[in-house]
XYZ file of C-alpha atoms in Angstrom:
438
model
C 66.644 83.373 71.535
C 67.159 85.916 69.324
C 69.617 84.491 66.341
C 72.106 87.195 64.384
C 70.812 86.850 61.051
C 67.418 85.939 59.896
C 68.055 82.694 57.732
C 69.181 80.941 61.180
C 65.562 80.609 62.043
C 65.076 78.856 58.624
C 67.907 76.365 59.292
C 66.033 73.342 60.251
C 63.669 74.021 57.133
C 66.781 74.484 54.808
C 68.530 71.698 55.948
C 65.936 69.254 55.570
C 64.546 70.612 52.343
C 68.344 69.914 50.722
C 68.508 66.651 52.393
C 64.928 65.647 50.342
C 65.669 67.339 47.503
C 68.966 67.420 44.712
C 68.291 71.112 44.109
C 66.621 74.062 46.518
C 66.610 77.767 45.134
C 66.891 79.942 48.678
C 65.326 83.715 47.799
C 66.727 85.640 50.585
C 66.280 89.159 50.763
C 69.536 91.403 51.770
C 71.025 90.992 55.068
C 69.472 87.811 55.741
C 72.992 85.874 55.947
C 72.558 83.377 53.782
C 76.318 83.646 51.924
C 77.957 83.040 54.978
C 75.408 81.108 57.029
C 74.216 78.660 54.661
C 77.203 76.609 53.755
C 78.253 76.448 57.482
C 74.529 74.672 58.154
C 75.202 72.360 55.588
C 78.257 71.400 56.908
C 77.042 71.375 60.544
C 74.340 69.288 59.508
C 76.728 66.735 57.895
C 75.213 66.502 54.503
C 78.187 64.666 53.371
C 80.966 64.341 55.855
C 83.309 62.875 53.342
C 83.069 65.537 50.718
C 83.710 69.185 50.684
C 81.326 72.347 50.225
C 81.428 74.050 47.335
C 80.052 78.089 47.496
C 80.624 79.587 44.165
C 80.390 83.896 43.471
C 80.713 85.668 40.520
C 83.662 87.880 41.550
C 87.247 86.706 43.696
C 86.809 89.747 46.436
C 83.301 88.297 47.226
C 84.919 84.997 47.482
C 88.057 86.193 49.797
C 85.663 88.116 51.634
C 83.384 85.651 52.521
C 85.421 83.126 53.395
C 87.714 85.346 55.402
C 84.740 86.017 57.612
C 83.297 82.711 58.331
C 86.550 81.929 58.757
C 86.989 84.325 61.601
C 82.731 83.778 62.787
C 84.292 80.343 63.079
C 87.075 80.914 65.313
C 89.267 78.948 63.031
C 92.440 79.737 60.894
C 91.704 80.738 57.136
C 92.346 77.613 55.151
C 91.743 75.233 58.008
C 87.813 74.328 57.973
C 87.063 77.290 55.535
C 88.490 78.556 52.660
C 89.145 80.054 49.173
C 90.379 79.478 45.656
C 90.365 82.190 43.154
C 92.723 82.665 39.887
C 96.368 83.028 40.733
C 95.633 82.862 44.749
C 94.116 79.920 47.041
C 93.884 79.426 51.149
C 93.196 75.742 51.121
C 94.506 72.442 53.034
C 93.959 69.097 53.659
C 90.953 70.109 56.363
C 89.099 72.482 54.239
C 85.732 71.666 53.936
C 83.970 74.522 52.903
C 85.491 76.019 49.692
C 84.522 79.510 48.735
C 85.608 80.784 44.825
C 84.375 82.109 41.823
C 82.440 80.118 39.081
C 85.569 80.433 36.528
C 87.512 78.045 39.093
C 84.541 75.439 39.479
C 84.849 75.201 35.755
C 88.199 74.620 35.018
C 88.193 71.804 38.060
C 85.417 70.088 35.503
C 88.434 69.120 33.054
C 90.040 67.378 36.133
C 87.013 66.161 38.295
C 83.828 65.542 35.301
C 81.619 64.617 37.906
C 83.145 66.800 40.840
C 83.344 63.679 42.991
C 85.349 65.789 45.692
C 82.044 67.799 46.379
C 78.462 66.992 48.280
C 76.749 70.717 47.585
C 77.181 72.982 45.379
C 76.482 76.186 46.553
C 75.459 78.924 43.459
C 75.075 82.511 45.175
C 74.367 85.959 43.297
C 71.968 83.630 40.941
C 70.505 87.139 39.529
C 73.396 88.207 38.019
C 73.297 85.402 35.476
C 76.798 85.800 34.025
C 78.344 83.738 31.330
C 80.133 81.505 33.849
C 77.193 81.442 36.037
C 74.648 80.503 32.939
C 77.134 77.604 31.689
C 77.802 75.879 34.995
C 74.377 75.583 35.717
C 73.745 74.323 32.386
C 76.773 71.928 33.138
C 75.836 70.974 36.703
C 72.284 70.172 35.485
C 74.244 67.182 33.318
C 76.290 66.436 36.230
C 73.601 65.540 37.872
C 71.625 63.321 36.072
C 75.105 60.929 36.375
C 75.561 61.848 40.173
C 72.458 61.589 41.907
C 73.811 62.405 45.414
C 75.320 65.844 44.280
C 73.057 68.285 45.865
C 72.981 72.427 44.331
C 71.537 74.969 46.237
C 70.631 78.318 44.437
C 70.527 81.635 46.098
C 70.042 85.328 45.638
C 68.248 88.158 47.186
C 66.896 89.253 44.098
C 66.367 86.420 42.225
C 63.256 85.060 39.774
C 62.449 82.055 41.877
C 59.856 80.925 39.715
C 61.989 81.065 36.280
C 64.727 79.105 38.446
C 62.466 76.686 39.873
C 60.420 75.430 36.870
C 64.076 75.223 35.240
C 64.952 72.588 37.443
C 61.999 70.501 37.087
C 59.915 72.721 40.098
C 62.024 72.665 42.554
C 61.309 73.949 46.195
C 61.965 77.604 47.086
C 62.369 78.822 50.477
C 62.328 82.429 51.231
C 63.726 84.142 53.648
C 63.257 87.955 54.753
C 66.373 90.163 54.967
C 67.724 91.529 58.353
C 67.675 95.314 56.586
C 67.462 98.445 58.703
C 65.396 101.409 57.295
C 66.960 102.421 53.872
C 65.688 106.260 52.854
C 65.264 105.913 49.093
C 66.479 109.833 47.397
C 65.890 110.450 43.815
C 67.404 112.964 41.730
C 65.164 115.641 40.147
C 66.389 115.246 36.652
C 66.753 112.066 34.222
C 70.276 110.378 34.668
C 72.913 111.585 31.844
C 76.284 109.681 31.197
C 78.279 112.441 30.189
C 77.694 114.613 33.539
C 77.648 111.356 35.544
C 80.802 111.429 37.293
C 80.366 115.529 37.926
C 76.720 114.562 39.318
C 77.801 111.982 41.630
C 80.999 113.466 42.613
C 79.003 116.380 43.830
C 76.441 114.327 45.478
C 79.432 112.689 47.948
C 80.880 116.486 48.439
C 77.346 117.449 49.421
C 76.623 114.634 52.273
C 80.487 115.076 53.660
C 79.656 118.320 53.946
C 76.311 118.297 55.667
C 74.910 116.646 58.886
C 74.563 113.053 58.039
C 77.564 110.882 58.880
C 79.002 107.776 57.825
C 80.892 105.874 54.637
C 79.957 106.472 51.404
C 79.629 103.827 48.478
C 79.751 105.461 44.818
C 78.640 102.806 42.285
C 80.024 103.803 38.911
C 80.105 101.917 35.520
C 84.110 101.276 34.883
C 87.396 101.574 35.874
C 87.744 105.153 34.024
C 84.521 106.518 35.893
C 86.156 105.654 38.842
C 89.295 107.130 38.751
C 87.655 110.364 37.295
C 84.824 110.286 40.297
C 87.862 109.999 42.876
C 89.808 112.681 41.615
C 87.011 115.282 41.622
C 86.226 114.218 45.210
C 89.633 114.981 46.264
C 89.508 118.252 44.948
C 87.109 119.341 47.397
C 86.628 116.918 49.877
C 87.070 118.306 53.938
C 90.339 116.964 55.448
C 90.084 113.716 57.571
C 88.232 111.659 54.623
C 90.063 108.761 52.777
C 89.182 107.742 48.679
C 89.482 104.314 47.662
C 88.775 102.863 44.500
C 87.487 99.475 43.785
C 87.341 97.482 40.055
C 88.062 94.253 38.853
C 91.250 94.275 37.799
C 92.848 95.444 40.792
C 95.068 92.932 42.467
C 93.268 91.347 45.596
C 95.340 93.392 48.163
C 94.536 96.490 46.732
C 90.860 94.788 47.181
C 91.483 94.289 50.255
C 93.400 97.289 51.010
C 89.912 99.302 49.719
C 87.888 97.250 51.988
C 89.499 97.259 55.397
C 88.272 98.780 58.250
C 89.234 102.135 59.314
C 88.684 105.052 61.992
C 88.588 107.536 59.193
C 85.436 108.343 56.790
C 85.973 106.402 53.570
C 84.183 107.118 50.293
C 84.669 103.726 48.078
C 83.990 104.685 44.410
C 83.297 100.934 42.686
C 82.078 99.184 39.826
C 79.075 96.672 40.488
C 82.087 94.592 42.144
C 81.088 95.689 45.210
C 77.112 95.373 44.493
C 76.727 91.720 46.140
C 78.086 88.876 48.761
C 79.669 91.896 50.657
C 78.889 94.278 53.747
C 81.240 96.962 54.262
C 81.183 98.117 57.589
C 80.098 101.915 58.362
C 78.321 102.517 54.922
C 75.726 104.585 55.592
C 75.236 106.318 52.244
C 74.907 104.309 48.757
C 75.288 107.220 45.986
C 74.412 104.982 42.765
C 75.051 106.509 39.166
C 72.419 104.258 38.014
C 74.800 102.715 35.367
C 77.000 99.146 34.369
C 79.487 98.432 32.330
C 78.513 95.272 30.385
C 78.602 93.387 27.282
C 76.604 93.369 24.369
C 76.799 90.959 21.164
C 77.853 92.974 17.799
C 78.622 89.849 15.688
C 79.884 86.411 15.651
C 83.652 87.647 15.733
C 83.194 91.004 18.177
C 81.514 91.426 21.625
C 81.651 94.959 22.605
C 81.529 96.552 25.911
C 79.323 99.641 26.557
C 78.152 101.894 29.418
C 74.187 100.950 29.883
C 71.346 101.701 32.533
C 70.770 99.289 35.108
C 68.226 96.821 35.551
C 65.764 97.395 38.884
C 67.358 94.179 40.197
C 70.587 95.440 40.335
C 69.708 98.675 41.405
C 68.260 97.042 44.521
C 71.328 95.281 45.315
C 73.154 97.896 44.934
C 70.515 99.871 47.540
C 70.868 96.707 49.637
C 75.088 97.971 50.646
C 73.470 100.511 52.802
C 71.431 99.122 56.034
C 73.166 96.468 56.141
C 74.493 97.523 59.906
C 72.902 100.595 60.848
C 70.220 102.551 58.608
C 71.006 103.974 55.577
C 70.105 106.328 52.683
C 70.674 105.671 48.678
C 71.076 108.614 46.644
C 69.960 107.430 43.051
C 71.132 109.753 40.071
C 67.993 109.413 38.354
C 64.025 110.177 38.749
C 61.678 107.363 40.059
C 60.550 107.605 36.354
C 63.655 106.489 34.984
C 63.335 103.441 37.316
C 60.134 102.310 36.774
C 60.690 102.081 32.930
C 64.117 99.985 33.686
C 64.358 96.187 33.018
C 63.268 94.207 35.895
C 66.182 92.142 35.559
C 70.107 92.172 33.554
C 69.927 90.461 30.124
C 71.411 87.474 30.811
C 75.184 87.628 29.457
C 75.258 84.580 27.241
C 72.692 86.323 24.818
C 74.774 89.618 24.836
C 78.529 88.173 24.039
C 79.892 86.438 20.871
C 80.539 82.359 22.063
C 83.757 81.328 20.759
C 85.604 81.349 24.171
C 82.307 79.439 25.766
C 82.206 76.674 23.104
C 86.032 76.467 22.843
C 85.815 75.588 26.897
C 82.999 72.991 26.201
C 84.845 71.169 23.577
C 88.099 70.892 25.815
C 85.776 68.834 28.438
C 85.106 66.397 25.568
C 81.639 67.895 24.558
C 80.727 67.216 21.523
C 79.059 70.020 19.020
C 75.361 67.507 19.484
C 75.832 67.300 23.406
C 76.497 71.532 23.427
C 73.313 71.871 21.667
C 71.322 69.458 23.930
C 72.577 71.665 26.895
C 69.816 72.913 29.152
C 70.430 76.585 29.409
C 68.139 78.503 31.216
C 68.029 80.943 28.178
C 69.835 79.144 25.301
C 71.842 81.001 22.213
C 69.779 78.768 19.705
C 71.974 77.073 17.090
C 72.954 79.619 15.119
C 74.969 80.999 17.141
C 76.862 78.235 17.853
C 77.442 77.237 15.005
C 78.784 80.823 14.202
C 81.243 79.911 16.948
C 82.282 76.826 16.114
C 83.322 78.327 12.479
C 85.364 80.927 14.101
C 87.254 78.239 16.128
C 87.782 76.113 12.597
C 89.209 79.344 11.116
C 91.688 79.764 14.132
C 93.091 76.554 13.798
C 91.480 75.505 17.391
C 89.148 72.575 16.026
C 91.161 70.191 13.542
C 90.127 68.679 10.292
C 89.137 65.726 12.377
C 86.703 67.928 14.516
C 88.910 67.496 17.545
C 90.301 70.321 19.627
C 93.619 71.157 18.094
C 96.886 71.476 20.197
C 96.831 75.260 19.571
C 93.123 75.286 20.989
C 93.937 73.688 23.973
C 97.046 76.489 24.779
C 94.575 79.096 24.306
C 92.044 77.562 26.479
C 94.651 77.285 29.044
C 95.115 80.904 28.434
C 91.581 81.920 29.407
C 91.247 84.676 26.601
C 89.378 85.550 23.862
C 90.454 82.664 21.120
C 91.323 85.405 18.263
C 93.636 87.209 21.111
C 94.943 83.646 21.750
C 95.724 83.019 18.274
C 97.528 86.469 18.262
C 99.509 85.437 21.130
C 100.901 81.825 20.101
C 101.811 83.360 16.489
C 103.642 86.502 18.235
C 105.915 84.016 19.747
C 107.012 83.395 16.044
C 107.611 86.489 15.381
C 109.165 87.848 18.570
C 106.963 90.195 19.590
C 105.332 88.999 22.360
C 106.066 91.572 24.847
C 104.286 94.220 21.965
């Protein structure tokens, strides 16, 4: 019998491999069904009937959307068997056994549940992204699994460096699954990418598509909120009647994000940051317009990280391409040349190597890790002792760590704020001077 998703043909292999191994890497191509099907496979197999399966996502919109889709596919109410937990919002109950969440939520749960005893399996999805929360979570999970031999870890992605992940986790097994991808034609620009003109170039391509003979919704990838808003404005100035334009970015409310993703009879243009790059199938998207740029953190000094717009990696561009061809044949319009693409880095540099570490260090210290234990953590890409010591000096200067080398009450309050320690200290000081609003 023909299965709906390619990964369903690998169900027995996946379940058997997870039973026999503590860590498993699943390299499943775009459209294979990994994000929606693997957690339900493991639950149905009864890996541990008394504990939940946690599924982490880099972004809250993916956690919400996937949980909703899986619950609907199962015929259950969202929040019963399948639920989600993101910052400020959750749909869970005492019956929830499959819990989608952001990586930050699971990191926060380590405060009250250091060995994650409520979970039988942790599924870390979209592992190619290598965000700081993801790398920190993987390092801490490697520590936790030494104490909990019954805890299983499943690492998944479509564009993962599977050999590197396998080696880091003691040569764990890798399962490769082909994707269910309709043909996606890639069209490159004739001119090199130019950040100064990227809004104009992408908007012009969208108008060309809307006025042409090729139907279907359009998903446009821009680097940040400002370029998204500018692009939406330019498209709205020239688009034909009957088209709806929606922005989609990380600082929107969950309701605004749901509005952008909701299915509609009208033709849609969705202009998004990389939050739409992974784990989302947006119905009716035929065209992907890729600016080729992404906004990311860059390390400046021990006291400063900067956000900059940079060229995206090959893996990231391929993830964007994979948003087309999910439900029908698609076209990926790359606003850069083939030569430009060939010269890009294969994978995005891990965020933990591109940022100040004071906030990461404060989180670890609040988890009762000593400095020696932090230096001994097995990161896939360790920042080095010098960077950790720089972060430690900043925390001491801010009063987050006291003279006894313990986290101070000030440090604990800043950790709860979930902001950069310098900003957190400013917020706490503003209480004294009556200028919190400012």
